[in-house]
Coordinates of C-alpha atoms in Angstrom, one line a residue:
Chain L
X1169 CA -19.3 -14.6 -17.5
X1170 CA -15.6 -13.9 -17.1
X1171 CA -14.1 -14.4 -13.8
X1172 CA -12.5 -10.2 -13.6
X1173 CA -13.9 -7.8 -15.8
X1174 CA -12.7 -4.3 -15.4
X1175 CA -13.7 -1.7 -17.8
X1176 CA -11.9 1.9 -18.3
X1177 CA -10.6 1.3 -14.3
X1178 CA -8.7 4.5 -12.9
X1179 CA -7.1 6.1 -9.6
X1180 CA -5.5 8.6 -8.7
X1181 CA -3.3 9.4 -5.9
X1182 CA -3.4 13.6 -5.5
X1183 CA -2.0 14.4 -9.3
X1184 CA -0.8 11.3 -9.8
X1185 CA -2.9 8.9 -12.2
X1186 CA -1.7 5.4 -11.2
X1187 CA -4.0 4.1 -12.8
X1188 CA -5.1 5.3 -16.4
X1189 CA -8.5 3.4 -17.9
X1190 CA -7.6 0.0 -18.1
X1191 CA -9.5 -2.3 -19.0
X1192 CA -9.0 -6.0 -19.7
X1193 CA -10.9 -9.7 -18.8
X1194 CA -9.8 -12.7 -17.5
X1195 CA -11.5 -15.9 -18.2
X1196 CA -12.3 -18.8 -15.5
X1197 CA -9.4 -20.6 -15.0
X1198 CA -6.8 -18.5 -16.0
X1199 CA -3.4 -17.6 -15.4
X1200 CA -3.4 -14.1 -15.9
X1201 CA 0.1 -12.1 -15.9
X1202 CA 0.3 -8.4 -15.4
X1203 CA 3.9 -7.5 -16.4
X1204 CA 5.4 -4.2 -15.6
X1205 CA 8.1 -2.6 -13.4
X1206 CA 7.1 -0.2 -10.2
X1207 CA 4.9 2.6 -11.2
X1208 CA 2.9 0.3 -13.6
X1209 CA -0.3 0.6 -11.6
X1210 CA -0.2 -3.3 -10.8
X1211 CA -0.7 -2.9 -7.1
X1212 CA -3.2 -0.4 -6.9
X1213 CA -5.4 -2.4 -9.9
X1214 CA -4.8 -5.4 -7.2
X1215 CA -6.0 -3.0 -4.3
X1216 CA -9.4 -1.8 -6.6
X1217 CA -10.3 -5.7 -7.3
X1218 CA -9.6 -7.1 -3.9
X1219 CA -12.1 -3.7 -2.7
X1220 CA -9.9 -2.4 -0.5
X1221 CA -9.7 0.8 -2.7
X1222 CA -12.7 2.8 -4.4
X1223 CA -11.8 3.6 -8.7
X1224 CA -12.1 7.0 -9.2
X1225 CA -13.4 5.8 -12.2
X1226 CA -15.0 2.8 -14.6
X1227 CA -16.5 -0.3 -13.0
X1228 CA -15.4 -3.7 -12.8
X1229 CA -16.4 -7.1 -11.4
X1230 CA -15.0 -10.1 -9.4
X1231 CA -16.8 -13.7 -10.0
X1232 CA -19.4 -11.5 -11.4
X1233 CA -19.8 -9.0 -8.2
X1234 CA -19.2 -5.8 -8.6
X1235 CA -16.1 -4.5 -6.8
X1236 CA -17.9 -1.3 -5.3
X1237 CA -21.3 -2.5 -4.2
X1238 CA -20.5 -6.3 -3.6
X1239 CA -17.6 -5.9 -1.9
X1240 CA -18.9 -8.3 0.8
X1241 CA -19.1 -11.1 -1.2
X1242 CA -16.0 -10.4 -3.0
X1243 CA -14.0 -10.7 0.0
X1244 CA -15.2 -14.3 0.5
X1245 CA -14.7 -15.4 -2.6
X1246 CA -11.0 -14.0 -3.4
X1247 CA -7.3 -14.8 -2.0
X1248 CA -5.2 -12.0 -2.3
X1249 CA -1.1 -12.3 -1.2
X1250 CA -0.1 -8.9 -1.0
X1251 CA 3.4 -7.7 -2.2
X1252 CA 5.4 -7.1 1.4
X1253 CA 5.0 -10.0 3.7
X1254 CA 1.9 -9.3 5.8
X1255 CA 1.6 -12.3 8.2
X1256 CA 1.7 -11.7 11.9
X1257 CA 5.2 -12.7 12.4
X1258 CA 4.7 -13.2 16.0
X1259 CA 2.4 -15.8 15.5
X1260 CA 3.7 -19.5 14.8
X1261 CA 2.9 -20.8 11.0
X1262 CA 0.0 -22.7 12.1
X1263 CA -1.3 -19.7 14.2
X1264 CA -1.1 -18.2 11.0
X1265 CA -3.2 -20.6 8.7
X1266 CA -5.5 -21.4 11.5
X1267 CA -6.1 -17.1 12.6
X1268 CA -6.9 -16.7 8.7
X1269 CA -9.4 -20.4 8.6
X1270 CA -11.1 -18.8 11.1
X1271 CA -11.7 -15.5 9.7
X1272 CA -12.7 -16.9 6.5
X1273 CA -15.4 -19.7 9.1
X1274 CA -13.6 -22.5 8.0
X1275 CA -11.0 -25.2 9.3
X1276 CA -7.0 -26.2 8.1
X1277 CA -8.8 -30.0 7.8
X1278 CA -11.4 -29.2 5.0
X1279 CA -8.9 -27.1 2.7
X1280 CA -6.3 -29.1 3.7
X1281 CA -6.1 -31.1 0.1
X1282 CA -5.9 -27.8 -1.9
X1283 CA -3.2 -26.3 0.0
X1284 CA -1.2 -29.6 0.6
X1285 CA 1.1 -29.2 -2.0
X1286 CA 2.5 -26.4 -1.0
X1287 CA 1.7 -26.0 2.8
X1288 CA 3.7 -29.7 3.2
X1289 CA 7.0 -28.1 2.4
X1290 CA 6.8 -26.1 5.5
X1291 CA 4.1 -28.4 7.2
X1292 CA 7.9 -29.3 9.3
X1293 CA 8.6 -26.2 10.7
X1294 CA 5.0 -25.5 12.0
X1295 CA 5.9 -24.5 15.3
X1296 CA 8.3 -21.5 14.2
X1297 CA 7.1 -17.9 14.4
X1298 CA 6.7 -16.5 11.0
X1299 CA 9.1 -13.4 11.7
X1300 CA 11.8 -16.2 12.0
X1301 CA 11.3 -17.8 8.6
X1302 CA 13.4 -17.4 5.1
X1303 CA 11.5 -15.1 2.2
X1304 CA 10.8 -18.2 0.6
X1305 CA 9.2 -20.1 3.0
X1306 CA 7.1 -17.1 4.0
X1307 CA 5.9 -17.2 0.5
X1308 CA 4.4 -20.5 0.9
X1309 CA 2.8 -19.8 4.0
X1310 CA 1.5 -16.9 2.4
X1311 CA 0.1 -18.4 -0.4
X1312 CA -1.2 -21.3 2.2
X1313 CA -3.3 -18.5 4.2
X1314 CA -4.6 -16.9 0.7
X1315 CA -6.4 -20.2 -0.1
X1316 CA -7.3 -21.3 3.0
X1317 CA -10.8 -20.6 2.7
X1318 CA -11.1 -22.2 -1.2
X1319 CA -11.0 -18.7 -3.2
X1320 CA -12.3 -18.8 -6.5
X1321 CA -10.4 -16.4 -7.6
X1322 CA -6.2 -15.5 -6.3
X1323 CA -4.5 -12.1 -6.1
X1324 CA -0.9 -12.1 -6.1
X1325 CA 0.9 -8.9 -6.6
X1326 CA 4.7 -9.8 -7.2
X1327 CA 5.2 -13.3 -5.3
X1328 CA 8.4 -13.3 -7.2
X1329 CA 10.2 -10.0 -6.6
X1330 CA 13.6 -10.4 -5.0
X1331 CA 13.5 -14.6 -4.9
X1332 CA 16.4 -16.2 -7.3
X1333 CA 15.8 -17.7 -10.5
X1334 CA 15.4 -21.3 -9.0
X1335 CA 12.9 -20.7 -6.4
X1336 CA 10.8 -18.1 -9.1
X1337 CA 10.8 -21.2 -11.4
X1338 CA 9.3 -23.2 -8.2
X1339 CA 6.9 -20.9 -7.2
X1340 CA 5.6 -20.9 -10.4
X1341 CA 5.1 -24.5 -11.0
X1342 CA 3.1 -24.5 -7.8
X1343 CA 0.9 -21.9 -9.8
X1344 CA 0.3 -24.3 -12.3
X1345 CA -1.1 -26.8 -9.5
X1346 CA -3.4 -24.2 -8.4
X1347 CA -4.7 -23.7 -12.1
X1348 CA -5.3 -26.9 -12.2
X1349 CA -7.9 -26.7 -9.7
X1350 CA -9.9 -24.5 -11.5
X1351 CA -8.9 -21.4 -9.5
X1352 CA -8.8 -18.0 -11.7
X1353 CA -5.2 -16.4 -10.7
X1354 CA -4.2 -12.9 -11.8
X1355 CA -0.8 -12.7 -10.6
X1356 CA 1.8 -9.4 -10.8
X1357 CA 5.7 -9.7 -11.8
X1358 CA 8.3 -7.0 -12.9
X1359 CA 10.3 -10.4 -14.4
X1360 CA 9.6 -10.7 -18.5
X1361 CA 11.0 -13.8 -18.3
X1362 CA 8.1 -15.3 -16.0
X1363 CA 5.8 -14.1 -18.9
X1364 CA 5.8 -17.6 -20.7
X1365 CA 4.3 -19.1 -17.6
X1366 CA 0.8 -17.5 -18.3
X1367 CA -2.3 -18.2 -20.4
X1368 CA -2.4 -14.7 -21.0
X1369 CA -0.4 -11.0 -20.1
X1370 CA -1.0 -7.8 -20.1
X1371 CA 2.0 -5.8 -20.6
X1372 CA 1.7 -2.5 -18.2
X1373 CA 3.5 1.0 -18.0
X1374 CA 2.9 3.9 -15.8
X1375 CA -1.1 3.5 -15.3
X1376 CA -1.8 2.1 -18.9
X1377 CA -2.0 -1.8 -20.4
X1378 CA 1.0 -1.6 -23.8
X1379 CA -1.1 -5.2 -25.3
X1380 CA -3.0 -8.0 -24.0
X1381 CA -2.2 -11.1 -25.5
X1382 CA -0.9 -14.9 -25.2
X1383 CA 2.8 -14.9 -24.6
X1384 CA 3.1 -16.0 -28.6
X1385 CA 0.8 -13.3 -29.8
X1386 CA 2.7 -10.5 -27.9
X1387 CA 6.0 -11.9 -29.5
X1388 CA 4.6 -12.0 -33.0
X1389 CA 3.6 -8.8 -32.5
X1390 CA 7.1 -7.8 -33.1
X1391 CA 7.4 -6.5 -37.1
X1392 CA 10.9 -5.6 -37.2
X1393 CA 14.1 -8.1 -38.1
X1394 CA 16.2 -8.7 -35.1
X1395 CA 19.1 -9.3 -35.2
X1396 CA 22.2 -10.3 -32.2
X1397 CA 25.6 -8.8 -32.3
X1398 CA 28.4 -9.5 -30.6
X1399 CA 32.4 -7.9 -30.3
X1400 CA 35.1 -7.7 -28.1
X1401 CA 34.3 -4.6 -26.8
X1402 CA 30.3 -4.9 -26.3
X1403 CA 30.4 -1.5 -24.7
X1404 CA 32.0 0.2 -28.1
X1405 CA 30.1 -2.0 -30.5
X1406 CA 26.8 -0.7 -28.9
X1407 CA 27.7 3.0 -29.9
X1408 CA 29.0 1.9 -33.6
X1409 CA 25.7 -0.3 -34.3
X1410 CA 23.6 2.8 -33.6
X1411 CA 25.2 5.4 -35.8
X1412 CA 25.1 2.5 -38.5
X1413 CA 22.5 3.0 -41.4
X1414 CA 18.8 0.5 -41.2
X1415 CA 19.1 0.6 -37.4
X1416 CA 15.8 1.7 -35.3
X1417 CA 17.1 0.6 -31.7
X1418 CA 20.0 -1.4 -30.6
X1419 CA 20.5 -2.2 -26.8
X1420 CA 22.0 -5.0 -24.2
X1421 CA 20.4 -8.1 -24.1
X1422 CA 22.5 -10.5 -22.1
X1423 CA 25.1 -12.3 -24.0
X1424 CA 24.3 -10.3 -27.3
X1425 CA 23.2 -6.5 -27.7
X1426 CA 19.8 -6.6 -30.0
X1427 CA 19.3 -4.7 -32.7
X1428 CA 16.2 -3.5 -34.1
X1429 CA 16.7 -3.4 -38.2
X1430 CA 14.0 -0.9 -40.4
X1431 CA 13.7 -1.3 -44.0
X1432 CA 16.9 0.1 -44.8
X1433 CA 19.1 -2.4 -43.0
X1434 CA 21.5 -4.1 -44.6
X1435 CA 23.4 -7.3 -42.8
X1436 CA 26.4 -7.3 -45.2
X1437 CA 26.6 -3.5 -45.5
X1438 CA 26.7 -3.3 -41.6
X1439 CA 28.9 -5.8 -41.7
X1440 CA 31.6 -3.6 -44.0
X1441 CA 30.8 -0.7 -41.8
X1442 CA 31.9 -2.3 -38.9
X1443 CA 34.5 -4.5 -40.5
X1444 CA 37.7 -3.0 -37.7
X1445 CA 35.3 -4.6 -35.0
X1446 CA 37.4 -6.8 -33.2
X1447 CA 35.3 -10.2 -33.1
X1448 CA 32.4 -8.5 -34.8
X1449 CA 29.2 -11.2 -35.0
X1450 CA 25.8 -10.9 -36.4
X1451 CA 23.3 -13.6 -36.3
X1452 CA 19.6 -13.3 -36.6
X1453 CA 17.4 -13.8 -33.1
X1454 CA 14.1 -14.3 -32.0
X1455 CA 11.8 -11.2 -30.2
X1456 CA 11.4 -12.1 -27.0
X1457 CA 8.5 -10.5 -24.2
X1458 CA 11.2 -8.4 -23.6
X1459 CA 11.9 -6.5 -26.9
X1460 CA 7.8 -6.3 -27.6
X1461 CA 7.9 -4.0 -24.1
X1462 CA 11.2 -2.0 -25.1
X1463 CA 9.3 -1.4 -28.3
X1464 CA 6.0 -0.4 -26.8
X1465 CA 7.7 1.7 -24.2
X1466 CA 9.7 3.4 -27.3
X1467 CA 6.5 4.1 -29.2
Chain B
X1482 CA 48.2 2.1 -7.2
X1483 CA 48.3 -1.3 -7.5
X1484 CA 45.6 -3.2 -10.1
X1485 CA 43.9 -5.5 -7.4
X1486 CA 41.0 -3.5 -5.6
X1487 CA 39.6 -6.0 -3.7
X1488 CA 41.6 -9.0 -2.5
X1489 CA 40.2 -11.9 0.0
X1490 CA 41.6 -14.9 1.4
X1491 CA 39.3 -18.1 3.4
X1492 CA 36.8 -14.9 4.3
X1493 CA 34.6 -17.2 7.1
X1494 CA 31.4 -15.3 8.8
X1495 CA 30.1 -17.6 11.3
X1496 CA 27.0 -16.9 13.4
X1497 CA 27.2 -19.2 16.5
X1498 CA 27.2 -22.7 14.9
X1499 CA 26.3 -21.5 11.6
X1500 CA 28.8 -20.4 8.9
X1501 CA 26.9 -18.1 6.5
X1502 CA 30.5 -17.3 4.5
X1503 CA 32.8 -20.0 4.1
X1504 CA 36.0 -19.6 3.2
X1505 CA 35.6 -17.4 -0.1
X1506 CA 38.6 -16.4 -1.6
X1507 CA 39.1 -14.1 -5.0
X1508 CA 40.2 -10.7 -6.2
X1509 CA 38.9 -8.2 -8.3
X1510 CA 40.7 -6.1 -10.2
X1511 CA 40.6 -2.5 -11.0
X1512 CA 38.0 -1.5 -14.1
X1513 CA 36.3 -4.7 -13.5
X1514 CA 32.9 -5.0 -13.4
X1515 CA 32.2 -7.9 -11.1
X1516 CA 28.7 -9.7 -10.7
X1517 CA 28.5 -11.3 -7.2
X1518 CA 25.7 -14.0 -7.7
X1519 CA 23.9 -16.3 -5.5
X1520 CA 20.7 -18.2 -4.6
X1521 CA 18.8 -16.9 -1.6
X1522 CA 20.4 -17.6 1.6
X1523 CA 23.8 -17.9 0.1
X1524 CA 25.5 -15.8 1.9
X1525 CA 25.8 -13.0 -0.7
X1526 CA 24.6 -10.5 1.7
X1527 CA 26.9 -11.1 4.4
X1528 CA 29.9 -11.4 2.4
X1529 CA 28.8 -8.1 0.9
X1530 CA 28.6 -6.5 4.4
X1531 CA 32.3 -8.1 5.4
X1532 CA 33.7 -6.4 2.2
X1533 CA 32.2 -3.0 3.0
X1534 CA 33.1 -2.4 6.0
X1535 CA 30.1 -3.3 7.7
X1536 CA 30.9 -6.3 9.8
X1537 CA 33.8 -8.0 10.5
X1538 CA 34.9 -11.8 9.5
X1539 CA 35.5 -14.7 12.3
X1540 CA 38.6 -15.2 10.1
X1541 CA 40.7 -15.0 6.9
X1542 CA 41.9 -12.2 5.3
X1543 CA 41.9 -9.9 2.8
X1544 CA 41.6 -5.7 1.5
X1545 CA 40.0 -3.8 0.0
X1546 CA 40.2 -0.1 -1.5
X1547 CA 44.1 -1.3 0.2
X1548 CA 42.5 -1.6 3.8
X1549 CA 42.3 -4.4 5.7
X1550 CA 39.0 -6.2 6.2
X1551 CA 40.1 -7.8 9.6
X1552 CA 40.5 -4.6 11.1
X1553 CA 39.8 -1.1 9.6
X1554 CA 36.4 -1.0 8.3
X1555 CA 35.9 2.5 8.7
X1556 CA 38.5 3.5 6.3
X1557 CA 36.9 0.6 4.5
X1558 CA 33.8 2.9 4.6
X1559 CA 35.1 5.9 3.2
X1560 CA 37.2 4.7 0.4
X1561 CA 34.6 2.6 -1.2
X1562 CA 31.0 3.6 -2.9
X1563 CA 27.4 2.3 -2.3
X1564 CA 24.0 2.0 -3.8
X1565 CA 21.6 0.0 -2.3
X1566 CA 18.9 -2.0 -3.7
X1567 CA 16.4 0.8 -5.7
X1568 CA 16.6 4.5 -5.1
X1569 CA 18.4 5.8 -1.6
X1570 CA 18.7 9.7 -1.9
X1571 CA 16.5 12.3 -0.8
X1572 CA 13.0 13.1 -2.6
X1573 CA 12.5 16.6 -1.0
X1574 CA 16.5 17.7 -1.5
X1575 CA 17.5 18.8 -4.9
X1576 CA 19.9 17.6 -6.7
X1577 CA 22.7 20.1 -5.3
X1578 CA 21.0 19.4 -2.2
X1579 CA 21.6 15.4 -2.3
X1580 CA 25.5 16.2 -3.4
X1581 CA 25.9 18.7 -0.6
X1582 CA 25.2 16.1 1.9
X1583 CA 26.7 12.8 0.7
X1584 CA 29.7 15.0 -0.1
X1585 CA 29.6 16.3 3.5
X1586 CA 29.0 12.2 4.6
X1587 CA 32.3 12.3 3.2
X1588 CA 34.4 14.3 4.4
X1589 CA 35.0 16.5 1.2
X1590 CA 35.6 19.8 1.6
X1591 CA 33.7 22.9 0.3
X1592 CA 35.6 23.9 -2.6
X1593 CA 36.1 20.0 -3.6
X1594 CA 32.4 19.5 -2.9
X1595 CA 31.3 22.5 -5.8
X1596 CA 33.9 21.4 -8.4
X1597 CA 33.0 17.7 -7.6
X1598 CA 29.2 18.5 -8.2
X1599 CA 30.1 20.8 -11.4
X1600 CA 31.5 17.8 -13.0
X1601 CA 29.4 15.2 -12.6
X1602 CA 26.5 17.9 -13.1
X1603 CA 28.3 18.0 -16.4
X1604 CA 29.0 14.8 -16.8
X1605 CA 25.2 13.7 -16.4
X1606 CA 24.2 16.6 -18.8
X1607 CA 22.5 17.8 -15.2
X1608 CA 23.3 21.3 -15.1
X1609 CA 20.4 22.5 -15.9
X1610 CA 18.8 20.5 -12.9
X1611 CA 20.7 21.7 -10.2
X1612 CA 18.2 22.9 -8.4
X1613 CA 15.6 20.6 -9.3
X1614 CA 13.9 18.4 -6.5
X1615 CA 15.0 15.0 -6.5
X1616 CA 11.2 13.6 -6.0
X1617 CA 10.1 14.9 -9.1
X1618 CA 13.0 13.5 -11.6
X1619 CA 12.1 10.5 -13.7
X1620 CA 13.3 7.0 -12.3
X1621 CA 16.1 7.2 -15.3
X1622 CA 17.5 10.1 -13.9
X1623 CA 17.5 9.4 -10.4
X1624 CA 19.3 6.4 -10.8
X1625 CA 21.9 8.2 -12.8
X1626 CA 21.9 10.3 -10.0
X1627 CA 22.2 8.0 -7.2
X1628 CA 25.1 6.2 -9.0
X1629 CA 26.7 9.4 -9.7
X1630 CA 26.8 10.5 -6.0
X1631 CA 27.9 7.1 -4.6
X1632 CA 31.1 8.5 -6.6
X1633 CA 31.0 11.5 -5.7
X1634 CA 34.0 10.6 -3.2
X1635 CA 36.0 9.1 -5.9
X1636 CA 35.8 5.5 -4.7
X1637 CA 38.0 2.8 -5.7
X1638 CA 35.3 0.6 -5.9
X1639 CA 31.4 1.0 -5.9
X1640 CA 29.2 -1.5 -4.3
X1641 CA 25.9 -1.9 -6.1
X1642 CA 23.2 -4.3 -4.8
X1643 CA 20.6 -5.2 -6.9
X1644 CA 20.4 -1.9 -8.3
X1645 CA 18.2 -2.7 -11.2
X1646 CA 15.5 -4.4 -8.9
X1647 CA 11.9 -3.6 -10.2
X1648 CA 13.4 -1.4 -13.0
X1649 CA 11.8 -0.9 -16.7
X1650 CA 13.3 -3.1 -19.3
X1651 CA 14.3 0.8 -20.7
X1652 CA 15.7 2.1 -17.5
X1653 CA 17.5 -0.9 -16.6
X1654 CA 19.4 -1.0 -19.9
X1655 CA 20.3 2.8 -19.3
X1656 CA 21.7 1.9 -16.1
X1657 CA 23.7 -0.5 -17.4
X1658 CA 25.1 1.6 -20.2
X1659 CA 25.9 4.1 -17.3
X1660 CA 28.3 1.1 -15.7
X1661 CA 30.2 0.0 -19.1
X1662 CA 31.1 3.8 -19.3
X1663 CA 32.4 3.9 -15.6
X1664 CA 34.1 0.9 -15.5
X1665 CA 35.6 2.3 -19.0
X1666 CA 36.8 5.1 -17.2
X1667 CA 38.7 3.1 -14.3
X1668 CA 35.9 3.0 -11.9
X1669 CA 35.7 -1.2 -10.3
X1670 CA 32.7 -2.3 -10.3
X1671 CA 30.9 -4.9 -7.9
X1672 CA 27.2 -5.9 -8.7
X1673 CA 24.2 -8.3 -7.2
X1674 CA 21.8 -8.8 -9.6
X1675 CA 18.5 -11.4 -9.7
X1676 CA 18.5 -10.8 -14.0
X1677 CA 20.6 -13.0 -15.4
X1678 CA 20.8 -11.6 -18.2
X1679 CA 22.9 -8.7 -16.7
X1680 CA 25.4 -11.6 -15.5
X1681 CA 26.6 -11.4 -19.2
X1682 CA 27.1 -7.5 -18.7
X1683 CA 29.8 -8.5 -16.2
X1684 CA 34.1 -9.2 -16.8
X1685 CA 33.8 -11.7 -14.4
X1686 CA 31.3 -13.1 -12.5
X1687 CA 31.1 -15.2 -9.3
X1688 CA 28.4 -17.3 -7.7
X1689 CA 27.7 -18.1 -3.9
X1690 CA 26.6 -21.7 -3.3
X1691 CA 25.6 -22.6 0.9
X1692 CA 28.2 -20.3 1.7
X1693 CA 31.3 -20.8 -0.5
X1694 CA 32.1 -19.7 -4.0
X1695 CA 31.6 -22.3 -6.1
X1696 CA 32.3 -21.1 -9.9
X1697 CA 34.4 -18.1 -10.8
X1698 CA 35.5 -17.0 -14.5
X1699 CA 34.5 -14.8 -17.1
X1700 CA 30.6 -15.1 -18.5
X1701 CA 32.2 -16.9 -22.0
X1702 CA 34.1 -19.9 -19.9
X1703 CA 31.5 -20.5 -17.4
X1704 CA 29.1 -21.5 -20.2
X1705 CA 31.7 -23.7 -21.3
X1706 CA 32.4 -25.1 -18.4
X1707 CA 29.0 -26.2 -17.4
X1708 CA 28.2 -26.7 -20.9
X1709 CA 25.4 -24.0 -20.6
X1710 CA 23.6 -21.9 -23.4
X1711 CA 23.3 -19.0 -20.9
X1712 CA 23.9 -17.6 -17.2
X1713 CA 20.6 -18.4 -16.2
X1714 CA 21.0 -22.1 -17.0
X1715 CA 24.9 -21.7 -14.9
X1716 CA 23.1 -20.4 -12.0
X1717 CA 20.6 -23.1 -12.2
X1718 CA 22.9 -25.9 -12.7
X1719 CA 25.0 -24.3 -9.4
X1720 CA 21.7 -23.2 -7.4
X1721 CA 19.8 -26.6 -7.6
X1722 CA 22.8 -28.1 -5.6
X1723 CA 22.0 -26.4 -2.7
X1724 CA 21.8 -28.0 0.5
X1725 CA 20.8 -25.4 2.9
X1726 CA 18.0 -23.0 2.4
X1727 CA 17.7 -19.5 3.3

């Protein structure tokens, strides 16, 4: 039995459908990624699993109990880090760990080996209030608190969002501890980038999942040449390549603009076209998480 | 009208012992579109509030919008344009409504307020939305929006931090087509950003390090310099060697 199964899932807020029959499964021991940006339906899918929410909607299951009538043995079995910090920040960070042990009937000494790795990087500063800490360090005490009682299973709705590019890369190697132990984690980022860093995503958009893949399958998804261009003048050469002839889509993509050829493309033609281009380059690039969502969200 | 917009010299914030902003010197000039980078805890957002108007420094010195940041950050305040992090106007306003105010915030006066709205309502191809509530625009358009009333004013200079935070690969892009076109037109630009890949968007692009700038030039020669295939792998290389944390 897979660790989260959640067939057609969907909520509503007043007219609003947050969340549009989803369904999807994640397998024991996996590092699940749901990718989107705000208004995907990421949180509220967290809220529905971790049962503090009732589906309109479809049914789905948690370590094989379902979310509405085993909602009780969910909660024991589940760690969920919310996306806003929500810690007592008036209590110390062992307050902290030891308020949640006790909740969950359990002590910091007998999970102390699973939460080690992370809880010893602020193990020194155990004394300060949480309030008083930096984002990242109230990261890992949330994420200490969230396994504190051993979940077999970990919610964490965008650990990520607003931390810089070193510490994202940090948090997630810590991820790939946890995996390690055998816990099942579905985690939440609005970064495409972090993508590579799970077993499998799920690419989401306003209430609905775009694919469901490995990060490789989602890429080869893409059928269209790509191509990179670069000019002087990006700004200019971004209106010329889209009134050129063979091009579906062409927008910014960091260094380069991407552009999406169809059938009728033509690299030396465009390259005659657009032969007064100051600096005009063209070189053939690889899809990336990125382009696959552009081109879903396009569709 | 000189071409320098924003000038600083040894800008120092210290906070009792501690000196978030150490000495950072630079200048950006006008049409630019500068990306102010930095790990957590840099000191980005401090340095940001000195340069707005918003605090004062212990010491250095410097302008900006041609006022001085040692001493008049209220005219500092008027002259420039801001967008915070995501989407700051008002839901239940229209978009008339949302102009009407900020232009009022201001200091414009009637008649510059309607033809100031009439033009960027044109501009945006917003006419027709004049009255629409704000609340119920898609998150394309708001941003638009909220860009095109931090310039409502005509600032010298716009502020933007982290405006693409939690944004659709789509939307995002949009937005940043909507700052090429601006900073085509004259308007300076100064941007935070956590995507690295909208460093490269940038003229120039700076990066905070415990406090201090520690790398300055144009996307193109900081690669060089650090020998780097991208931005991200810059700011790594830069981040890493932090001593202090946030």
């Amino acid at each position: 039995m897979a660790a989260i199964e959640v067939h057609n899932l969907s909520k509503c807020y007043g007219g609003v459908r947050a969340l549009d029959s989803v369904s999807f499964a994640v397998e024991r021991g996996e590092l699940f990624g749901l990718i989107g940006p705000d208004g995907a339906g990421k949180t509220t899918l967290f809220r529905l699993l971790a049962t503090l929410l009732n589906a309109d909607e479809g049914v789905a299951t948690v370590d094989g109990f379902d979310i509405k009538s085993d909602y009780r043995a969910i909660r024991s079995r589940v760690g969920y880090m919310p996306g806003r910090f929500s810690l007592y920040p008036d209590l110390s960070v062992e307050e902290n760990l030891r308020f949640f042990a006790a909740l969950f009937g359990v002590t910091i000494e007998e999970s102390y080996d699973l939460i080690a790795p992370i809880y010893k990087q602020i193990e020194p500063f155990r004394t300060r209030r949480a309030g008083k800490l930096s984002g990242g360090m109230k990261q890992k005490l949330a994420l200490s608190c969230a396994l504190i009682h051993r979940p077999s299973v970990l919610f964490l709705d965008e650990p990520t969002t607003g931390v810089d590019a070193v510490s994202r890369s940090e948090f997630w190697d810590m991820l790939a501890g946890l995996k390690k132990r055998g816990i099942t984690i579905l985690v939440s980022t609005p970064y495409m980038d972090e993508a590579s860093r799970c077993d499998r995503i799920a690419l989401c958009n306003e209430g609905h999942i775009l694919g469901i893949d490995t990060p490789e399958g989602i890429v080869r998804g893409f059928d269209k040449k790509l191509y990179g261009i670069g000019a002087k003048n990006m700004y200019a050469l971004l209106e010329r390549a889209r009134r050129a002839d063979g091009v579906e889509d062409c927008y910014p993509f960091g260094e380069k603009h991407h552009l999406v050829a169809d059938e009728g493309f033509d690299k030396g033609r465009f390259k005659a076209l657009l032969s007064d281009v100051e600096g005009l380059e063209i070189v053939e690039a690889e899809p990336t998480i990125e382009d696959m969502f552009i081109k879903l969200m396009k569709r | 009208m000189t071409d320098i917009v924003i000038s600083v010299r040894d800008l120092t914030k210290r906070f009792g012992d501690f000196t978030a902003v150490d000495r950072i010197s630079f200048d950006v000039l006008r049409g630019e579109i500068f990306g102010f980078l930095g790990a957590n805890g840099a000191g980005k957002t401090t340095a940001m509030r000195m340069l707005c108007g918003l605090s004062y420094p212990t010491s250095g010195s410097g302008t900006v919008a041609g006022y001085d940041v040692m001493r008049e950050g209220e005219k500092i305040k008027h002259h420039i344009g801001y967008m915070s992090q995501r989407f700051s106007l008002y839901n239940d306003l229209t978009v008339w409504e949302n102009m009407r105010l900020f232009a009022g915030i201001y200091g414009l006066t009637k008649r510059e307020t309607e033809e100031r709205a009439a033009e960027l309502l044109d501009r945006l191809n917003f006419s027709s939305e004049r009255n629409t509530l704000v609340g119920s625009l898609p998150l394309g358009w708001k941003q638009k929006l909220s860009f095109a009333i931090a310039t409502i004013h005509r600032p010298e200079v716009v502020f933007l931090d982290e405006p693409t935070g939690g944004v659709d690969p789509v939307t995002r892009r949009q937005f940043w087509e909507m700052i090429y076109e601006a900073a085509e037109a004259g308007t300076t630009i100064f941007v935070t950003t956590h995507y690295m890949d909208e460093a490269e968007y940038c003229s120039r692009v700076s990066i905070m390090v415990d406090g201090q700038v520690r790398a300055l030039d144009t996307p193109a020669r900081l690669k060089q310099q650090f020998s780097a295939e991208s931005m991200d792998e810059v700011f790594r290389t830069l981040a890493r060697g932090a001593q202090r944390g946030e």
